[in-house]
């Protein structure tokens, strides 16, 4: 029998302007809004969607300019989601030159999810 964790915490990182906060804020409602998104939003808690699924998902947004805070958060989370913008080659390049090394400096075995965002801008 597999025991499911009671919660999974995801840290969303990426360069400025790639849409991290927008991505997080639209997930629960499945609705995207172009206006009114704060630069960094409070943690979002996604409650289990199925009766038999007891895992709560907590998604943490980040301010890319606060490296020390990101490093502290990396010590306490389960998964890192690296977001880049499909219309910004530099944000894609920084996945391997900045974000992955930053994560692996804290935890070499951290699961990573890479997300290309802003497909509507391509």
Coordinates of C-alpha atoms in Angstrom, one line a residue:
X1 CA 0.0 0.0 0.0
X2 CA 1.3 3.4 -1.0
X3 CA 1.0 6.2 1.6
X4 CA 0.3 9.6 0.0
X5 CA 1.8 12.6 1.6
X6 CA -0.7 14.9 3.3
X7 CA 0.7 17.9 1.4
X8 CA 3.1 18.8 -1.4
X9 CA 4.7 22.2 -1.5
X10 CA 5.8 23.7 -4.9
X11 CA 8.0 26.7 -5.3
X12 CA 7.5 28.6 -8.5
X13 CA 10.6 30.5 -9.7
X14 CA 11.7 32.2 -12.9
X15 CA 12.8 35.6 -14.3
X16 CA 10.9 38.8 -13.8
X17 CA 7.9 39.1 -16.1
X18 CA 7.6 35.4 -17.1
X19 CA 4.1 35.1 -15.6
X20 CA 4.7 33.2 -12.4
X21 CA 2.0 35.0 -10.4
X22 CA -0.5 34.9 -13.3
X23 CA 0.0 31.2 -13.7
X24 CA -0.5 30.5 -10.0
X25 CA -3.6 32.8 -9.7
X26 CA -5.4 31.3 -12.7
X27 CA -5.1 27.7 -11.7
X28 CA -7.8 27.4 -9.1
X29 CA -10.4 29.2 -11.1
X30 CA -9.2 28.0 -14.6
X31 CA -9.6 31.6 -15.6
X32 CA -6.9 34.0 -16.8
X33 CA -7.1 37.7 -16.0
X34 CA -4.9 40.3 -17.6
X35 CA -5.2 42.8 -14.9
X36 CA -5.0 43.0 -11.1
X37 CA -2.3 40.4 -10.4
X38 CA 0.1 41.4 -7.7
X39 CA 3.8 40.9 -8.5
X40 CA 4.1 38.2 -5.8
X41 CA 1.0 36.5 -4.4
X42 CA 0.4 34.7 -1.2
X43 CA 0.7 30.9 -1.2
X44 CA -2.1 29.2 -3.0
X45 CA -3.6 26.1 -1.4
X46 CA -5.2 23.6 -3.8
X47 CA -7.4 21.3 -1.8
X48 CA -7.9 17.7 -3.0
X49 CA -10.3 17.5 -5.9
X50 CA -11.2 13.8 -5.4
X51 CA -12.8 12.2 -2.3
X52 CA -10.0 9.6 -2.0
X53 CA -7.1 12.1 -2.7
X54 CA -5.9 13.5 0.6
X55 CA -2.9 15.4 -0.7
X56 CA -3.1 19.2 -0.3
X57 CA -0.9 21.2 -2.8
X58 CA 0.6 24.5 -1.6
X59 CA 2.1 26.7 -4.3
X60 CA 4.6 29.4 -3.3
X61 CA 5.3 32.4 -5.6
X62 CA 8.7 34.1 -5.5
X63 CA 10.3 37.4 -6.1
X64 CA 13.3 36.6 -8.4
X65 CA 15.4 39.4 -6.9
X66 CA 15.4 37.9 -3.4
X67 CA 17.8 35.0 -3.9
X68 CA 18.4 34.5 -0.1
X69 CA 14.7 34.1 0.5
X70 CA 14.4 31.6 -2.4
X71 CA 17.3 29.6 -1.1
X72 CA 15.6 29.4 2.4
X73 CA 12.3 28.3 0.8
X74 CA 14.1 25.7 -1.3
X75 CA 15.1 23.9 2.0
X76 CA 11.4 23.4 2.9
X77 CA 9.6 22.5 -0.3
X78 CA 9.1 19.3 -2.3
X79 CA 9.1 20.4 -6.0
X80 CA 10.4 23.4 -7.9
X81 CA 8.6 24.8 -11.0
X82 CA 10.8 26.9 -13.2
X83 CA 8.7 29.2 -15.5
X84 CA 10.1 30.9 -18.6
X85 CA 8.4 33.0 -21.2
X86 CA 8.1 31.6 -24.7
X87 CA 8.7 35.1 -26.1
X88 CA 11.9 35.7 -24.1
X89 CA 14.9 33.6 -25.1
X90 CA 16.9 35.0 -22.2
X91 CA 14.4 33.6 -19.7
X92 CA 14.8 30.2 -21.4
X93 CA 18.6 30.4 -21.3
X94 CA 18.6 31.2 -17.6
X95 CA 17.0 27.9 -16.8
X96 CA 20.3 26.1 -17.2
X97 CA 22.6 29.0 -16.4
X98 CA 20.9 30.3 -13.3
X99 CA 17.8 28.6 -12.0
X100 CA 18.9 24.9 -12.1
X101 CA 22.3 25.6 -10.5
X102 CA 20.5 27.7 -7.8
X103 CA 18.2 24.8 -7.0
X104 CA 20.9 22.1 -7.1
X105 CA 23.1 24.1 -4.8
X106 CA 20.5 23.5 -2.1
X107 CA 19.2 20.1 -3.2
X108 CA 20.7 18.1 -6.1
X109 CA 17.8 15.7 -6.1
X110 CA 15.0 18.3 -6.1
X111 CA 12.3 17.4 -8.7
X112 CA 11.9 20.1 -11.3
X113 CA 9.0 21.0 -13.5
X114 CA 9.9 23.3 -16.5
X115 CA 6.9 25.4 -17.8
X116 CA 6.9 27.5 -20.9
X117 CA 4.4 30.4 -20.4
X118 CA 2.9 33.2 -22.5
X119 CA 2.1 31.1 -25.6
X120 CA -0.4 33.8 -26.5
X121 CA 2.5 36.2 -27.0
X122 CA 4.4 34.1 -29.5

